[in-house]
Coordinates of C-alpha atoms in Angstrom, one line a residue:
M1 CA -24.4 -1.6 25.3
A2 CA -20.8 -1.9 24.4
E3 CA -19.4 0.3 22.1
Q4 CA -18.8 -1.3 18.6
E5 CA -15.5 -0.6 16.9
A6 CA -15.4 0.6 13.7
E7 CA -14.4 -1.8 11.0
T8 CA -11.6 -1.4 9.4
S9 CA -10.2 -3.0 5.9
P10 CA -6.6 -4.8 6.0
T11 CA -3.6 -3.4 4.5
R12 CA -2.4 -5.2 1.7
C13 CA 0.7 -5.1 -0.2
G14 CA 2.7 -7.2 -3.0
Y15 CA 4.7 -7.3 -5.7
V16 CA 3.5 -7.3 -9.6
A17 CA 5.9 -7.9 -12.4
L18 CA 5.7 -6.0 -15.7
V19 CA 7.0 -8.3 -18.9
G20 CA 7.0 -8.4 -22.4
A21 CA 8.7 -8.0 -25.3
P22 CA 10.7 -5.3 -26.2
N23 CA 8.7 -1.8 -27.0
A24 CA 5.3 -3.3 -25.7
G25 CA 4.9 -0.2 -23.4
K26 CA 6.0 -1.7 -20.3
S27 CA 7.7 1.7 -19.1
T28 CA 4.8 4.0 -20.5
L29 CA 2.5 1.7 -18.3
L30 CA 4.2 1.7 -15.1
N31 CA 4.5 5.7 -15.1
Q32 CA 0.8 5.8 -15.5
L33 CA 0.0 3.2 -12.7
V34 CA 2.6 5.1 -10.7
G35 CA 1.4 8.5 -11.6
A36 CA 4.9 9.9 -12.1
K37 CA 7.8 9.3 -14.8
I38 CA 9.9 6.7 -13.0
A39 CA 10.9 4.7 -16.1
I40 CA 12.5 6.2 -19.1
V41 CA 10.8 6.0 -22.2
T42 CA 12.0 6.3 -25.9
P43 CA 10.6 4.8 -29.3
K44 CA 13.9 2.4 -29.6
V45 CA 13.8 -1.1 -28.4
Q46 CA 15.7 -2.2 -25.6
T47 CA 15.3 0.8 -24.0
T48 CA 15.0 -0.5 -20.3
R49 CA 18.0 -2.5 -19.2
A50 CA 17.4 -3.2 -15.5
R51 CA 14.6 -3.9 -13.3
V52 CA 12.9 -0.8 -12.4
T53 CA 10.7 -0.8 -9.5
A54 CA 8.1 2.0 -8.8
I55 CA 5.3 1.7 -6.1
A56 CA 1.7 2.9 -6.1
I57 CA -1.1 3.2 -3.4
E58 CA -4.7 2.0 -4.5
G59 CA -7.1 2.2 -1.6
D60 CA -5.5 0.2 1.4
S61 CA -3.1 -1.7 -1.0
Q62 CA 0.6 -0.8 -1.6
I63 CA 1.5 -2.2 -5.3
I64 CA 4.9 -2.6 -5.8
F65 CA 5.5 -2.6 -9.8
V66 CA 8.8 -4.2 -11.2
D67 CA 9.1 -2.8 -14.6
T68 CA 11.6 -5.4 -16.4
P69 CA 13.5 -5.5 -19.7
G70 CA 12.0 -6.3 -22.9
I71 CA 12.2 -10.4 -23.3
F72 CA 13.9 -11.3 -26.5
K73 CA 16.6 -14.0 -27.7
P74 CA 19.6 -12.5 -26.9
S75 CA 22.8 -12.4 -28.9
R76 CA 25.3 -10.6 -26.8
R77 CA 26.3 -10.5 -22.9
L78 CA 24.3 -7.1 -22.3
E79 CA 20.9 -8.7 -24.0
K80 CA 21.4 -12.1 -21.7
A81 CA 21.8 -9.9 -18.6
M82 CA 18.6 -8.0 -19.4
V83 CA 16.6 -11.0 -20.1
D84 CA 17.8 -12.8 -16.9
A85 CA 16.9 -9.5 -14.9
A86 CA 13.7 -9.7 -16.8
W87 CA 12.7 -13.3 -15.8
S88 CA 14.2 -12.8 -12.0
G89 CA 11.9 -10.0 -11.3
A90 CA 9.0 -12.4 -12.6
E91 CA 10.2 -15.3 -10.2
D92 CA 9.0 -13.9 -6.9
A93 CA 6.0 -11.6 -7.9
D94 CA 2.6 -12.1 -6.6
R95 CA 1.5 -11.7 -9.9
I96 CA 2.7 -11.4 -13.4
V97 CA 1.2 -9.4 -16.0
L98 CA 2.1 -9.7 -19.7
I99 CA 2.1 -6.4 -21.8
I100 CA 1.4 -7.3 -25.5
D101 CA 2.1 -4.8 -28.2
A102 CA -1.6 -5.2 -29.9
V103 CA -0.6 -4.0 -33.1
K104 CA 2.1 -6.9 -33.2
G105 CA 0.1 -9.2 -31.7
I106 CA 1.5 -12.9 -30.5
S107 CA 5.3 -12.3 -32.1
A108 CA 8.2 -14.8 -31.8
D109 CA 9.1 -12.8 -28.6
V110 CA 5.5 -13.2 -27.3
E111 CA 5.5 -17.0 -28.0
R112 CA 9.0 -17.3 -26.1
I113 CA 7.6 -15.7 -22.8
I114 CA 4.5 -17.8 -23.0
A115 CA 6.7 -20.6 -23.3
G116 CA 8.4 -19.5 -20.0
L117 CA 5.6 -19.1 -18.2
E118 CA 4.3 -22.4 -19.1
K119 CA 7.9 -23.9 -18.0
N120 CA 7.8 -22.4 -15.1
H121 CA 4.2 -23.3 -14.1
R122 CA 3.1 -19.3 -13.7
R123 CA -0.1 -18.0 -14.5
A124 CA -0.4 -14.3 -15.7
H125 CA -2.7 -11.4 -16.9
V126 CA -2.5 -10.3 -19.9
I127 CA -2.5 -6.5 -21.2
L128 CA -3.5 -5.7 -24.8
N129 CA -1.9 -2.5 -25.0
K130 CA -2.5 0.5 -27.7
V131 CA -5.9 -0.3 -28.3
D132 CA -6.8 2.9 -29.5
I133 CA -5.0 2.2 -32.8
V134 CA -6.4 -1.2 -33.2
K135 CA -9.9 -2.2 -34.8
R136 CA -12.3 -4.1 -32.4
D137 CA -12.3 -7.3 -34.3
S138 CA -8.6 -7.7 -34.5
L139 CA -8.7 -7.2 -30.3
L140 CA -11.4 -9.6 -29.8
G141 CA -9.6 -12.4 -32.2
L142 CA -6.1 -11.7 -30.1
A143 CA -8.1 -12.0 -26.8
Q144 CA -9.8 -15.6 -27.9
A145 CA -6.0 -16.9 -29.2
L146 CA -4.7 -15.8 -25.9
S147 CA -7.5 -16.9 -23.6
E148 CA -7.2 -20.6 -25.5
R149 CA -3.6 -20.8 -24.2
G150 CA -4.8 -21.8 -20.9
I151 CA -2.4 -19.9 -18.3
F152 CA -4.0 -16.0 -18.3
D153 CA -6.3 -15.5 -15.7
E154 CA -8.0 -12.3 -16.8
I155 CA -7.1 -10.1 -20.1
Y156 CA -7.2 -6.1 -19.9
M157 CA -7.4 -3.6 -22.9
I158 CA -5.6 -0.5 -22.5
S159 CA -4.1 2.3 -23.8
A160 CA -0.7 3.3 -21.9
L161 CA -0.1 6.4 -23.8
T162 CA -3.5 7.7 -22.8
G163 CA -4.1 6.3 -19.7
D164 CA -7.4 4.8 -20.7
G165 CA -8.3 1.6 -19.1
V166 CA -4.9 2.1 -16.7
N167 CA -7.3 3.0 -13.6
D168 CA -9.3 -0.1 -13.7
L169 CA -6.2 -2.0 -14.2
R170 CA -4.6 -0.8 -11.1
E171 CA -7.7 -1.2 -9.0
A172 CA -8.2 -4.7 -10.1
L173 CA -4.6 -5.4 -9.3
A174 CA -5.1 -3.7 -5.7
K175 CA -7.7 -6.1 -4.8
E176 CA -5.5 -9.2 -5.7
M177 CA -2.8 -8.1 -3.3
P178 CA -2.0 -10.6 -0.3
E179 CA -3.0 -8.8 3.1
G180 CA 0.1 -7.7 5.1
P181 CA 1.5 -4.3 5.8
W182 CA 3.0 -2.1 3.7
L183 CA 6.6 -2.1 3.2
Y184 CA 7.2 1.1 2.2
P185 CA 6.5 5.0 3.1
E186 CA 3.2 5.9 1.7
D187 CA 5.1 8.8 -0.5
Q188 CA 7.9 6.8 -1.6
L189 CA 7.8 6.0 -5.3
A190 CA 10.8 4.2 -6.3
L191 CA 13.4 2.1 -5.0
A192 CA 16.2 2.8 -7.3
P193 CA 18.9 5.3 -5.5
M194 CA 18.5 9.0 -7.3
R195 CA 21.9 8.5 -8.5
Q196 CA 20.9 5.8 -10.6
L197 CA 17.4 7.4 -11.8
A198 CA 19.2 10.5 -12.9
A199 CA 21.6 8.3 -14.9
E200 CA 18.5 7.0 -16.8
V201 CA 17.3 10.1 -17.6
T202 CA 20.4 11.3 -19.0
R203 CA 20.7 7.8 -21.2
E204 CA 17.1 8.5 -22.1
K205 CA 17.6 12.1 -23.8
L206 CA 21.0 10.4 -25.5
F207 CA 19.1 7.7 -27.0
M208 CA 16.3 10.3 -28.1
R209 CA 19.4 12.3 -30.2
L210 CA 21.9 9.9 -31.3
N211 CA 21.0 7.3 -34.3
Q212 CA 19.6 3.7 -34.1
E213 CA 23.0 1.7 -33.4
L214 CA 25.1 4.1 -30.8
P215 CA 23.0 4.1 -27.8
Y216 CA 23.2 0.4 -27.3
S217 CA 27.3 0.9 -26.8
L218 CA 26.8 3.6 -24.2
T219 CA 26.4 3.9 -20.6
V220 CA 25.7 6.5 -18.1
E221 CA 26.9 6.7 -14.4
T222 CA 26.2 9.4 -12.0
E223 CA 30.1 9.9 -10.5
S224 CA 29.0 12.4 -8.2
W225 CA 25.6 14.2 -6.5
E226 CA 26.6 17.2 -4.2
E227 CA 23.5 19.1 -2.3
R228 CA 24.2 22.7 -1.6
K229 CA 23.6 25.0 0.8
D230 CA 21.5 27.1 -1.4
G231 CA 19.0 23.8 -2.0
S232 CA 20.7 22.8 -5.4
V233 CA 22.2 19.6 -6.4
K234 CA 25.5 19.5 -8.3
I235 CA 25.3 16.1 -10.5
Q236 CA 28.6 15.0 -12.6
Q237 CA 28.1 12.1 -14.7
V238 CA 30.2 10.1 -17.4
V239 CA 28.8 8.7 -20.6
Y240 CA 30.9 5.7 -21.6
V241 CA 31.1 4.7 -25.0
S242 CA 33.0 1.7 -26.4
R243 CA 34.7 3.0 -29.4
A244 CA 36.9 6.0 -30.1
N245 CA 34.8 7.1 -33.0
H246 CA 32.0 7.1 -31.0
K247 CA 33.0 9.9 -28.8
P248 CA 32.7 12.7 -31.3
I249 CA 28.9 11.5 -32.3
V250 CA 28.0 12.0 -28.7
L251 CA 29.8 15.1 -28.0
G252 CA 28.5 16.4 -31.5
K253 CA 29.7 19.7 -33.6
G254 CA 31.1 22.2 -31.1
G255 CA 30.0 20.2 -28.5
Q256 CA 26.4 20.9 -29.5
T257 CA 25.1 17.4 -28.9
I258 CA 26.3 16.8 -25.6
K259 CA 25.2 20.4 -24.3
K260 CA 21.5 19.8 -26.0
V261 CA 21.3 16.2 -23.8
G262 CA 22.5 18.2 -20.6
E263 CA 19.8 21.1 -21.0
L264 CA 17.0 18.2 -21.6
A265 CA 18.2 16.0 -18.7
R266 CA 18.8 19.0 -16.3
A267 CA 15.1 20.2 -17.0
D268 CA 13.6 16.5 -16.4
L269 CA 15.8 16.7 -13.3
E270 CA 15.0 19.9 -12.1
E271 CA 11.1 18.5 -12.4
S272 CA 11.6 15.7 -10.3
L273 CA 13.6 17.1 -7.8
G274 CA 11.8 19.9 -7.4
C275 CA 15.1 22.2 -7.3
R276 CA 17.9 23.6 -9.3
V277 CA 20.1 21.3 -10.8
H278 CA 23.8 21.8 -12.0
L279 CA 24.8 19.1 -14.4
F280 CA 28.0 18.3 -15.9
L281 CA 28.4 15.6 -18.5
F282 CA 31.6 13.9 -19.6
V283 CA 32.4 11.5 -22.5
K284 CA 34.9 8.9 -21.8
V285 CA 35.9 5.8 -24.2
R286 CA 36.2 2.5 -22.1
E287 CA 36.5 0.0 -25.0
K288 CA 35.7 -3.0 -22.5
W289 CA 32.9 -1.7 -20.8
L290 CA 30.2 -4.1 -22.1
D291 CA 32.3 -7.0 -20.6
D292 CA 33.4 -5.0 -17.4
P293 CA 31.1 -7.0 -14.0
E294 CA 31.5 -3.0 -12.5
R295 CA 29.8 -1.5 -15.4
Y296 CA 26.8 -4.3 -15.0
R297 CA 26.8 -3.4 -11.1
E298 CA 26.0 0.2 -12.0
M299 CA 22.9 -0.7 -14.2
G300 CA 21.8 -3.0 -11.6
L301 CA 22.1 -6.0 -13.7
D302 CA 24.1 -9.4 -12.8
F303 CA 27.3 -10.3 -15.1
P304 CA 26.7 -13.0 -17.1
K305 CA 29.9 -14.9 -16.8
D306 CA 29.3 -17.3 -19.4
G307 CA 28.2 -14.6 -22.1
A308 CA 25.3 -15.1 -24.3

């Protein structure tokens, strides 16, 4: 009798776009899904500015997650670029997942996203996040209201912070990916260059150390990256602020604020890179950076010529 060949499951690979209002927990969820810190996370809204693409392996499936900026009504050029990036990230995805903060429920921003999905005739899954701090009756009522909208296939209840329900979500999404070869090596976790990821780490620390308004008028760029013979890495970054009076705030008294930011960013980078990091931060004033197409390209955004 001829020897039968062992049956093997086909490989699957596809894109999943994570969309939602600002602070819904998309970046926290992305990190949980991938099992590594890829996207920066702060309690402040609009932390994510550009699309962040990360890769997870689940069984025979490679899932390419696209974490998009929060979708809201923009009033400035940078905000419009962020919202455009979010919708662009969802445009060609095999699956769209709408993350909703279960504490806030169906807010005006969520309604805006649902309207956008309806306009583009796109279906989606819904994730109710932060279920660990919401009463069951409220969750069931919210789930029912969303189900009645008619464009959602499945509703998942998770806590991105604790990881509760995330494994089940990843397994379900893996089964929905189209059959096809994997697009990236098994050990690759993100698509962004390390220079850009390193700049995001520093920006996260600045967001956490500075007051509420200032972070949105600054950006961080990795100016140079040198791998040394001893295995360490020398990184030079520039923090651009839009006003001269912002520079001393970023520096802090006696340079203490920027020093602390550097220490925290260096620790994160050393953990991510697995080597010693020499990080040098410089603060420069560039008053028109919010209207500079080059700065947008550095952030991975398209420059909206018509403004907001």
